[in-house]
mmCIF file of C-alpha atoms in Angstrom:
data_model
loop_
_atom_site.group_PDB
_atom_site.id
_atom_site.type_symbol
_atom_site.label_atom_id
_atom_site.label_comp_id
_atom_site.label_asym_id
_atom_site.label_seq_id
_atom_site.Cartn_x
_atom_site.Cartn_y
_atom_site.Cartn_z
ATOM 1 C CA MET A 15 -17.342 -50.791 68.748
ATOM 2 C CA THR A 16 -16.309 -53.676 65.848
ATOM 3 C CA ASN A 17 -19.136 -52.525 63.557
ATOM 4 C CA GLN A 18 -18.300 -48.701 63.697
ATOM 5 C CA LYS A 19 -14.736 -49.905 62.841
ATOM 6 C CA GLY A 20 -16.143 -52.358 60.143
ATOM 7 C CA SER A 21 -18.314 -49.609 58.846
ATOM 8 C CA ALA A 22 -15.528 -47.285 58.698
ATOM 9 C CA ALA A 23 -13.398 -49.525 56.897
ATOM 10 C CA VAL A 24 -15.833 -50.264 54.418
ATOM 11 C CA ILE A 25 -16.746 -46.307 53.795
ATOM 12 C CA LEU A 26 -12.326 -46.342 53.477
ATOM 13 C CA LEU A 27 -12.755 -49.050 50.809
ATOM 14 C CA ILE A 28 -15.345 -47.357 48.897
ATOM 15 C CA VAL A 29 -13.283 -44.574 48.653
ATOM 16 C CA LEU A 30 -10.074 -46.103 47.636
ATOM 17 C CA VAL A 31 -12.193 -47.745 45.056
ATOM 18 C CA VAL A 32 -13.520 -44.648 43.442
ATOM 19 C CA ILE A 33 -10.457 -42.717 43.846
ATOM 20 C CA LEU A 34 -8.665 -45.514 41.704
ATOM 21 C CA ALA A 35 -11.738 -46.432 39.511
ATOM 22 C CA GLY A 36 -11.584 -42.344 38.518
ATOM 23 C CA GLY A 37 -7.933 -42.480 37.701
ATOM 24 C CA LEU A 38 -7.637 -45.194 35.646
ATOM 25 C CA VAL A 39 -10.529 -43.644 33.621
ATOM 26 C CA TYR A 40 -8.593 -40.907 33.083
ATOM 27 C CA PHE A 41 -6.032 -42.528 32.129
ATOM 28 C CA ALA A 42 -8.059 -44.516 29.574
ATOM 29 C CA PHE A 43 -9.235 -41.363 28.208
ATOM 30 C CA LEU A 44 -5.712 -39.924 27.800
ATOM 31 C CA LYS A 45 -4.636 -42.652 25.788
ATOM 32 C CA LYS A 46 -5.255 -42.966 22.487
ATOM 33 C CA PRO A 47 -4.338 -46.360 20.338
ATOM 34 C CA GLY A 48 -0.604 -46.537 19.469
ATOM 35 C CA GLY A 49 0.287 -45.021 22.372
ATOM 36 C CA VAL A 50 0.390 -41.694 21.680
ATOM 37 C CA THR A 51 -0.927 -39.403 24.731
ATOM 38 C CA VAL A 52 -3.034 -36.246 24.302
ATOM 39 C CA ALA A 53 -4.253 -33.649 26.809
ATOM 40 C CA PRO A 54 -7.723 -33.502 27.537
ATOM 41 C CA THR A 55 -9.914 -31.281 25.929
ATOM 42 C CA PRO A 56 -10.500 -28.348 28.121
ATOM 43 C CA THR A 57 -14.187 -27.760 29.168
ATOM 44 C CA LYS A 58 -15.286 -24.556 27.968
ATOM 45 C CA THR A 59 -15.822 -21.487 30.248
ATOM 46 C CA ALA A 60 -17.209 -17.912 29.274
ATOM 47 C CA THR A 61 -14.427 -15.736 29.091
ATOM 48 C CA PRO A 62 -14.581 -12.223 30.458
ATOM 49 C CA THR A 63 -14.353 -9.251 28.154
ATOM 50 C CA ILE A 64 -11.658 -6.765 29.396
ATOM 51 C CA LYS A 65 -12.458 -3.283 28.392
ATOM 52 C CA PRO A 66 -9.446 -1.032 28.748
ATOM 53 C CA THR A 67 -10.181 1.988 30.571
ATOM 54 C CA ALA A 68 -8.075 4.457 27.761
ATOM 55 C CA THR A 69 -6.376 4.076 25.064
ATOM 56 C CA SER A 70 -3.789 2.254 25.747
ATOM 57 C CA SER A 71 -0.556 2.503 22.828
ATOM 58 C CA PRO A 72 3.155 1.929 23.104
ATOM 59 C CA THR A 73 4.952 4.610 24.128
ATOM 60 C CA PRO A 74 6.857 6.697 21.492
ATOM 61 C CA THR A 75 10.268 7.335 21.689
ATOM 62 C CA SER A 76 10.642 11.311 21.840
ATOM 63 C CA GLU A 77 12.069 13.274 18.801
ATOM 64 C CA LYS A 78 14.835 13.965 21.058
ATOM 65 C CA GLN A 79 16.068 10.199 21.744
ATOM 66 C CA THR A 80 15.232 9.144 17.986
ATOM 67 C CA THR A 81 17.511 11.660 16.667
ATOM 68 C CA TYR A 82 20.190 11.343 19.536
ATOM 69 C CA ASP A 83 20.576 7.387 18.839
ATOM 70 C CA LEU A 84 20.887 8.233 15.141
ATOM 71 C CA LEU A 85 23.737 10.646 15.524
ATOM 72 C CA LYS A 86 25.607 9.336 19.249
ATOM 73 C CA ASN A 87 28.198 7.045 17.798
ATOM 74 C CA ILE A 88 29.465 8.857 14.844
ATOM 75 C CA ALA A 89 31.493 10.390 17.106
ATOM 76 C CA SER A 90 32.288 11.225 20.560
ATOM 77 C CA TRP A 91 29.929 14.159 21.043
ATOM 78 C CA LYS A 92 29.779 17.216 23.565
ATOM 79 C CA VAL A 93 26.247 17.125 24.394
ATOM 80 C CA GLU A 94 24.190 20.400 25.597
ATOM 81 C CA ASN A 95 20.622 20.057 26.448
ATOM 82 C CA PRO A 96 19.136 22.426 26.482
ATOM 83 C CA VAL A 97 21.451 24.621 24.424
ATOM 84 C CA THR A 98 22.216 28.394 25.517
ATOM 85 C CA ASN A 99 22.509 29.456 22.369
ATOM 86 C CA VAL A 100 20.575 27.959 19.302
ATOM 87 C CA GLN A 101 21.849 28.836 16.305
ATOM 88 C CA ILE A 102 18.795 27.164 14.001
ATOM 89 C CA GLN A 103 17.830 29.510 11.170
ATOM 90 C CA ARG A 104 14.800 29.640 8.940
ATOM 91 C CA CYS A 105 13.999 27.670 5.824
ATOM 92 C CA THR A 106 12.726 30.173 2.644
ATOM 93 C CA ASP A 107 9.381 27.977 3.282
ATOM 94 C CA GLY A 108 8.797 30.144 6.584
ATOM 95 C CA THR A 109 9.755 27.074 8.851
ATOM 96 C CA LYS A 110 11.625 28.607 11.455
ATOM 97 C CA HIS A 111 12.751 27.676 14.701
ATOM 98 C CA ASN A 112 10.294 27.468 17.287
ATOM 99 C CA PRO A 113 10.975 29.025 20.926
ATOM 100 C CA ALA A 114 8.195 26.774 22.488
ATOM 101 C CA TYR A 115 10.768 23.851 21.661
ATOM 102 C CA LYS A 116 13.944 22.949 23.446
ATOM 103 C CA VAL A 117 16.938 22.311 21.846
ATOM 104 C CA MET A 118 19.226 19.745 21.661
ATOM 105 C CA GLY A 119 23.009 20.451 20.745
ATOM 106 C CA LEU A 120 25.931 17.916 19.789
ATOM 107 C CA SER A 121 29.612 19.548 18.688
ATOM 108 C CA PHE A 122 32.512 17.628 18.015
ATOM 109 C CA GLY A 123 36.197 19.418 17.507
ATOM 110 C CA PRO A 124 37.953 22.002 17.839
ATOM 111 C CA GLY A 125 40.621 20.160 15.915
ATOM 112 C CA ASN A 126 43.671 20.835 13.738
ATOM 113 C CA PRO A 127 44.440 20.898 10.007
ATOM 114 C CA ASP A 128 45.763 17.275 10.438
ATOM 115 C CA THR A 129 41.462 16.504 11.717
ATOM 116 C CA THR A 130 40.209 17.727 8.334
ATOM 117 C CA PRO A 131 39.479 14.291 7.155
ATOM 118 C CA SER A 132 37.993 13.200 10.314
ATOM 119 C CA ILE A 133 35.568 16.094 10.493
ATOM 120 C CA GLN A 134 34.587 16.074 6.640
ATOM 121 C CA SER A 135 33.975 11.889 7.499
ATOM 122 C CA VAL A 136 31.553 12.744 10.281
ATOM 123 C CA VAL A 137 29.720 15.537 8.432
ATOM 124 C CA SER A 138 29.457 13.348 5.524
ATOM 125 C CA ARG A 139 27.992 10.332 7.929
ATOM 126 C CA VAL A 140 25.765 12.929 9.664
ATOM 127 C CA LYS A 141 24.448 13.999 6.444
ATOM 128 C CA ASN A 142 23.743 10.187 5.154
ATOM 129 C CA VAL A 143 22.059 8.911 8.617
ATOM 130 C CA LEU A 144 19.856 12.644 8.536
ATOM 131 C CA SER A 145 18.792 11.848 4.581
ATOM 132 C CA GLN A 146 18.011 7.800 5.700
ATOM 133 C CA SER A 147 15.908 9.066 8.859
ATOM 134 C CA GLY A 148 13.778 11.378 6.560
ATOM 135 C CA TRP A 149 15.096 14.631 7.307
ATOM 136 C CA LYS A 150 14.660 17.084 4.557
ATOM 137 C CA LYS A 151 17.199 19.850 3.662
ATOM 138 C CA CYS A 152 15.571 22.687 3.375
ATOM 139 C CA THR A 153 16.007 25.774 1.022
ATOM 140 C CA PRO A 154 18.226 28.161 3.307
ATOM 141 C CA GLY A 155 16.859 31.669 4.306
ATOM 142 C CA THR A 156 18.885 34.633 4.658
ATOM 143 C CA GLY A 157 21.706 34.315 6.642
ATOM 144 C CA GLU A 158 22.538 30.674 5.938
ATOM 145 C CA GLY A 159 24.104 28.748 3.654
ATOM 146 C CA ASN A 160 28.065 28.524 3.420
ATOM 147 C CA TYR A 161 30.271 31.562 3.878
ATOM 148 C CA TYR A 162 33.944 32.609 4.622
ATOM 149 C CA SER A 163 34.941 35.163 7.431
ATOM 150 C CA ASN A 164 38.164 36.362 9.147
ATOM 151 C CA VAL A 165 38.804 33.199 9.884
ATOM 152 C CA GLY A 166 37.985 31.104 7.558
ATOM 153 C CA PRO A 167 35.180 29.042 5.894
ATOM 154 C CA TRP A 168 31.942 28.006 7.724
ATOM 155 C CA PHE A 169 29.471 25.623 6.173
ATOM 156 C CA ARG A 170 25.580 25.546 7.636
ATOM 157 C CA GLU A 171 22.691 23.372 6.256
ATOM 158 C CA THR A 172 19.369 23.293 7.760
ATOM 159 C CA TYR A 173 17.125 20.177 7.901
ATOM 160 C CA VAL A 174 13.255 19.825 8.451
ATOM 161 C CA LYS A 175 11.323 17.011 9.630
ATOM 162 C CA ASN A 176 7.796 16.876 11.086
ATOM 163 C CA GLY A 177 7.756 20.428 11.451
ATOM 164 C CA LYS A 178 10.916 20.935 13.437
ATOM 165 C CA LEU A 179 14.629 22.199 12.577
ATOM 166 C CA LEU A 180 17.802 20.948 12.624
ATOM 167 C CA GLN A 181 20.880 23.002 12.119
ATOM 168 C CA LEU A 182 24.141 20.927 10.798
ATOM 169 C CA ASP A 183 27.116 23.743 11.015
ATOM 170 C CA TRP A 184 30.975 23.137 10.367
ATOM 171 C CA ASN A 185 34.268 24.933 10.093
ATOM 172 C CA LEU A 186 37.323 24.370 8.362
ATOM 173 C CA SER A 187 39.212 27.438 9.845
ATOM 174 C CA MET A 188 42.976 27.462 11.319
ATOM 175 C CA GLY A 189 41.786 30.299 13.688
ATOM 176 C CA ALA A 190 38.823 29.189 15.016
ATOM 177 C CA GLY A 191 39.754 25.556 14.960
ATOM 178 C CA TYR A 192 38.170 22.417 12.697
ATOM 179 C CA ASN A 193 34.485 21.081 14.583
ATOM 180 C CA MET A 194 31.546 21.099 14.053
ATOM 181 C CA SER A 195 27.668 20.911 15.424
ATOM 182 C CA VAL A 196 24.265 19.764 15.421
ATOM 183 C CA GLN A 197 21.544 21.340 17.131
ATOM 184 C CA PHE A 198 17.551 20.195 17.163
ATOM 185 C CA GLU A 199 14.555 20.935 18.158
ATOM 186 C CA TYR A 200 12.345 18.745 19.999
#
């Protein structure tokens, strides 16, 4: 029995010596002269090639969301999506409202004569944002442009970008109320 205990003790001692020696060798290789510790060089393993099953691309932001994001902080808009009464006019180059597209509408107002400066400020800011983001004013088709009616002056401009239209209308009429609207296809 003492022989078995002695053999077990010898085996245990050998295992401990091997572990201790392995640890010393490991730490000896990690230390460089000057006391700087470096990480061990990893062994090179084969990296599996990953083949995508479908073309992966970032999800594009929709035209609706992009245009809305450009305009949303300019005024306290009333949003209608989709609009029930599309007012978008055509351009002389033949671009016209495509009924296959939905139209989102933003409106601001009505106001009174005291709000004329704020309406004009909003119109100016909207035009600036549109021109900076690639919307191009098109030459208006029939029935387009500034006009006067029995309730006062109305102003209308149509813009085009990526084959889609945007209509900007505003009026400074005491009878109809000072307001503006934007409708755009998406």
